[in-house]
Amino acid sequence: MRLLHESERGWCSVYVSLHKGRRIVLKALKAQYRDSSFHKRLLRKEYAVGSMMSHRGIVAMLGFDTVPGLGEAILMEYVDGSTLDEYLATHPELSRNEQLNIVSQICAAVSYIHSHQMVHCDLKPSNILVTRDGAFIKIIDFGLCRGVGFDLLDLPGGTRGFTAPENMLADSKASIVTDVYSIGKILELMDGRGQMKGVWRKCVSKNVDYRPKSANEIIDLISRRHSSRKRGMFISAVAATAILAGGIYFLWQHNHPMPEGKVTTLSESEEQTRPSSEKIAENSNPESLSNRVTQSGRQPAELKVEEPQDDSQRRTVDTDSPEFKARLAEKFQQAAGRRFKDHLTLIDTMTTVSSNQLQLAGHWRWLVKQDMRKWLETELQPDTQKVEEIMKEIERYVNFYASFSFRLDLERSHRQEAAKRHPELNGAVTRENEEQESKKALED
């Protein structure tokens, strides 16, 4: 038996021991408190509360026994790791994903405690264990836990700086937002770069009505802000790329002016004047892609198009031929079908925030367009202008392909099943709930 920890101001000592071939932890009273009936009742209360819990984020209680030389003691599982404050001391710069992993596990465990009508009341880094690899956490120490069934030992108390101010009052009644305050203080300690400042400031508000109403709500706030930040970064990257591409194109045009040639003037688009029912019928027919592709690629009237100088400069591939149209339509169906199938597989197997973001963003559509661009560039070299014309039409058709009702229903059913398996992942919800989440993000 080896002494693991002994609190200076507390009444307990913690030991590591072997029990029937298994390494376990013993929590017993200090020598000066072993004859105190009050402190014995506190120790029994902690075991009674802990034995009610069965969650991967809460240390497991294995039993309560009288140990020679220690007196009454709680037998608990051994966790190979360190306390959260020790872990943060050796890992001062946690990545955002590491922060999200730790906080989400803490919130999930605390939410489980609340589901048993109990409030921990003493959440702090030293009462949270982190495994050596940083993958999992375990909440410990239910000595100050308050809740139903413990009226005689329902005592106010906690650690100053982490417990809520109202919990230190003599006549206080602990509630869920008491633990929410403590989670906010832990999050503040972890958030060295201030990326989640808006969340933990809400949690540590002195006004209890302003705090999140549950631990799960903290996860939602963090996830929404993380998603909004990702969307902002993506939009900024797209805008920067567009500006850069425009600048390169302008410089190329300036240094390589087009020779005089025939000005192509186009009439009003026939597609805008025909009935909507006719458009829908064409869009629902995959074989119409080849016809629609060759009718598109329209250019502004003021753009000058260079005429080929001789037959040697003309394209070797006739994009108007029935053979090319058939191959184009077949290639699109293969690429879209494969990527949509991979998209459904991603939904079914998603386990991380990154995979969740990819499936919500419709990343598979971008992959279809990349597949088609590579194929066209191989087929139509060096006619890059024709490639761009066809790609504009393919981009529209990708959206038509994804908007068919049977594909929407199939995707929705996969997302609903994924939400049941991974409710902790933000966005793993139906399309209706996605719209609600977007409105909430905008309001925030």
Tab-separated table of C-alpha atoms in Angstrom, residues 126-295:
chain	number	residue	atom	x	y	z
A	126	SER	CA	-7.832	18.701	-8.826
A	127	ASN	CA	-11.098	16.703	-8.757
A	128	ILE	CA	-10.836	15.771	-12.436
A	129	LEU	CA	-8.423	13.041	-13.524
A	130	VAL	CA	-6.980	12.935	-17.055
A	131	THR	CA	-5.552	9.712	-18.467
A	132	ARG	CA	-1.895	9.715	-19.431
A	133	ASP	CA	-2.650	10.066	-23.158
A	134	GLY	CA	-5.126	12.902	-22.525
A	135	ALA	CA	-7.958	10.995	-24.191
A	136	PHE	CA	-10.322	10.494	-21.232
A	137	ILE	CA	-11.324	12.216	-17.983
A	138	LYS	CA	-12.735	10.945	-14.689
A	139	ILE	CA	-14.568	13.066	-12.110
A	140	ILE	CA	-13.830	12.199	-8.468
A	141	ASP	CA	-14.712	13.336	-4.907
A	142	PHE	CA	-18.448	13.421	-4.157
A	143	GLY	CA	-17.917	14.467	-0.534
A	144	LEU	CA	-19.690	17.823	-0.969
A	145	CYS	CA	-22.299	16.543	-3.426
A	146	ARG	CA	-25.782	17.849	-2.673
A	147	GLY	CA	-29.101	16.465	-3.783
A	148	VAL	CA	-32.174	14.373	-3.092
A	149	GLY	CA	-31.899	11.901	-0.201
A	150	PHE	CA	-29.087	13.596	1.739
A	151	ASP	CA	-30.890	16.295	3.688
A	152	LEU	CA	-28.913	15.775	6.905
A	153	LEU	CA	-25.565	16.074	5.103
A	154	ASP	CA	-26.670	18.637	2.501
A	155	LEU	CA	-24.016	21.133	3.550
A	156	PRO	CA	-22.941	24.246	1.622
A	157	GLY	CA	-19.280	24.298	0.688
A	158	GLY	CA	-16.724	24.064	-2.063
A	159	THR	CA	-13.401	25.468	-3.212
A	160	ARG	CA	-13.203	29.239	-3.460
A	161	GLY	CA	-12.401	30.355	-6.950
A	162	PHE	CA	-14.234	27.412	-8.538
A	163	THR	CA	-17.528	26.959	-6.702
A	164	ALA	CA	-20.377	29.395	-7.369
A	165	PRO	CA	-20.662	32.347	-4.938
A	166	GLU	CA	-24.222	31.455	-3.973
A	167	ASN	CA	-23.107	27.950	-2.953
A	168	MET	CA	-21.013	29.391	-0.078
A	169	LEU	CA	-24.026	30.971	1.631
A	170	ALA	CA	-25.316	29.273	4.778
A	171	ASP	CA	-28.901	28.899	3.545
A	172	SER	CA	-28.047	28.188	-0.113
A	173	LYS	CA	-29.747	25.563	-2.236
A	174	ALA	CA	-27.484	23.970	-4.848
A	175	SER	CA	-28.765	23.768	-8.405
A	176	ILE	CA	-27.531	22.750	-11.839
A	177	VAL	CA	-26.167	26.242	-12.540
A	178	THR	CA	-23.906	25.832	-9.491
A	179	ASP	CA	-21.898	23.230	-11.417
A	180	VAL	CA	-22.228	25.304	-14.609
A	181	TYR	CA	-20.311	28.080	-12.835
A	182	SER	CA	-17.525	25.647	-11.914
A	183	ILE	CA	-17.282	24.331	-15.485
A	184	GLY	CA	-16.949	27.937	-16.668
A	185	LYS	CA	-14.018	28.515	-14.280
A	186	ILE	CA	-12.329	25.335	-15.524
A	187	LEU	CA	-12.891	26.418	-19.127
A	188	GLU	CA	-11.425	29.835	-18.347
A	189	LEU	CA	-8.327	28.154	-16.933
A	190	MET	CA	-7.890	26.042	-20.076
A	191	ASP	CA	-8.633	28.822	-22.575
A	192	GLY	CA	-5.229	30.467	-22.685
A	193	ARG	CA	-5.868	32.115	-26.072
A	194	GLY	CA	-9.320	33.426	-25.198
A	195	GLN	CA	-11.024	31.601	-28.075
A	196	MET	CA	-13.952	30.520	-25.873
A	197	LYS	CA	-14.179	33.649	-23.770
A	198	GLY	CA	-17.780	34.332	-24.750
A	199	VAL	CA	-18.845	30.905	-23.442
A	200	TRP	CA	-17.095	30.821	-20.061
A	201	ARG	CA	-18.036	34.419	-19.297
A	202	LYS	CA	-21.686	33.369	-19.525
A	203	CYS	CA	-21.038	30.417	-17.241
A	204	VAL	CA	-19.372	32.479	-14.487
A	205	SER	CA	-21.951	35.250	-14.461
A	206	LYS	CA	-23.028	36.282	-10.949
A	207	ASN	CA	-26.588	36.413	-12.262
A	208	VAL	CA	-27.710	32.761	-12.219
A	209	ASP	CA	-30.430	33.497	-14.790
A	210	TYR	CA	-27.795	34.487	-17.363
A	211	ARG	CA	-25.833	31.236	-17.072
A	212	PRO	CA	-26.471	28.259	-19.387
A	213	LYS	CA	-29.245	26.120	-17.961
A	214	SER	CA	-27.370	22.814	-18.268
A	215	ALA	CA	-23.988	21.285	-18.982
A	216	ASN	CA	-25.224	20.149	-22.396
A	217	GLU	CA	-26.032	23.755	-23.260
A	218	ILE	CA	-22.363	24.621	-22.694
A	219	ILE	CA	-21.395	22.032	-25.320
A	220	ASP	CA	-23.949	23.523	-27.727
A	221	LEU	CA	-22.548	27.032	-27.215
A	222	ILE	CA	-18.970	25.884	-27.814
A	223	SER	CA	-19.937	23.830	-30.858
A	224	ARG	CA	-21.934	26.651	-32.458
A	225	ARG	CA	-19.099	29.134	-31.977
A	226	HIS	CA	-16.617	26.584	-33.315
A	227	SER	CA	-18.807	25.979	-36.383
A	228	SER	CA	-19.280	29.724	-36.953
A	229	ARG	CA	-15.514	30.242	-36.724
A	230	LYS	CA	-14.923	27.424	-39.223
A	231	ARG	CA	-17.486	28.885	-41.628
A	232	GLY	CA	-15.890	32.327	-41.292
A	233	MET	CA	-12.445	30.902	-42.041
A	234	PHE	CA	-13.802	28.997	-45.044
A	235	ILE	CA	-15.568	32.061	-46.477
A	236	SER	CA	-12.445	34.178	-45.971
A	237	ALA	CA	-10.322	31.568	-47.729
A	238	VAL	CA	-12.743	31.393	-50.657
A	239	ALA	CA	-12.864	35.189	-50.957
A	240	ALA	CA	-9.067	35.446	-50.838
A	241	THR	CA	-8.740	32.754	-53.495
A	242	ALA	CA	-11.267	34.518	-55.731
A	243	ILE	CA	-9.442	37.843	-55.390
A	244	LEU	CA	-6.095	36.206	-56.123
A	245	ALA	CA	-7.491	34.370	-59.142
A	246	GLY	CA	-9.040	37.600	-60.437
A	247	GLY	CA	-5.715	39.421	-60.074
A	248	ILE	CA	-3.815	36.681	-61.904
A	249	TYR	CA	-6.393	36.656	-64.710
A	250	PHE	CA	-6.198	40.459	-65.030
A	251	LEU	CA	-2.399	40.376	-65.274
A	252	TRP	CA	-2.517	37.575	-67.844
A	253	GLN	CA	-5.023	39.485	-69.965
A	254	HIS	CA	-2.908	42.607	-69.689
A	255	ASN	CA	0.255	40.832	-70.870
A	256	HIS	CA	-1.489	38.622	-73.457
A	257	PRO	CA	-4.134	40.738	-75.204
A	258	MET	CA	-6.464	38.850	-77.519
A	259	PRO	CA	-6.064	39.517	-81.245
A	260	GLU	CA	-8.893	41.007	-83.166
A	261	GLY	CA	-11.511	38.430	-84.013
A	262	LYS	CA	-15.199	37.896	-84.357
A	263	VAL	CA	-17.368	39.314	-81.587
A	264	THR	CA	-19.910	36.762	-80.474
A	265	THR	CA	-23.304	38.280	-79.711
A	266	LEU	CA	-25.837	36.005	-78.044
A	267	SER	CA	-29.576	36.425	-77.783
A	268	GLU	CA	-31.734	36.084	-74.662
A	269	SER	CA	-31.293	32.700	-72.942
A	270	GLU	CA	-33.866	30.242	-74.182
A	271	GLU	CA	-33.781	28.498	-70.810
A	272	GLN	CA	-35.171	31.621	-69.092
A	273	THR	CA	-38.201	31.843	-71.382
A	274	ARG	CA	-39.425	28.264	-71.507
A	275	PRO	CA	-41.990	26.894	-68.976
A	276	SER	CA	-40.834	25.779	-65.530
A	277	SER	CA	-42.462	22.375	-65.961
A	278	GLU	CA	-40.271	21.732	-69.000
A	279	LYS	CA	-37.129	22.667	-67.014
A	280	ILE	CA	-38.076	20.310	-64.169
A	281	ALA	CA	-38.686	17.461	-66.554
A	282	GLU	CA	-35.291	17.981	-68.180
A	283	ASN	CA	-33.506	18.335	-64.844
A	284	SER	CA	-34.943	15.035	-63.602
A	285	ASN	CA	-33.533	13.197	-66.628
A	286	PRO	CA	-29.814	12.408	-66.215
A	287	GLU	CA	-29.409	11.813	-69.962
A	288	SER	CA	-30.216	15.470	-70.650
A	289	LEU	CA	-26.847	16.516	-69.220
A	290	SER	CA	-25.047	16.043	-72.499
A	291	ASN	CA	-27.567	18.255	-74.354
A	292	ARG	CA	-27.555	20.948	-71.669
A	293	VAL	CA	-23.766	21.057	-71.491
A	294	THR	CA	-23.309	21.836	-75.150
A	295	GLN	CA	-25.995	24.552	-75.058
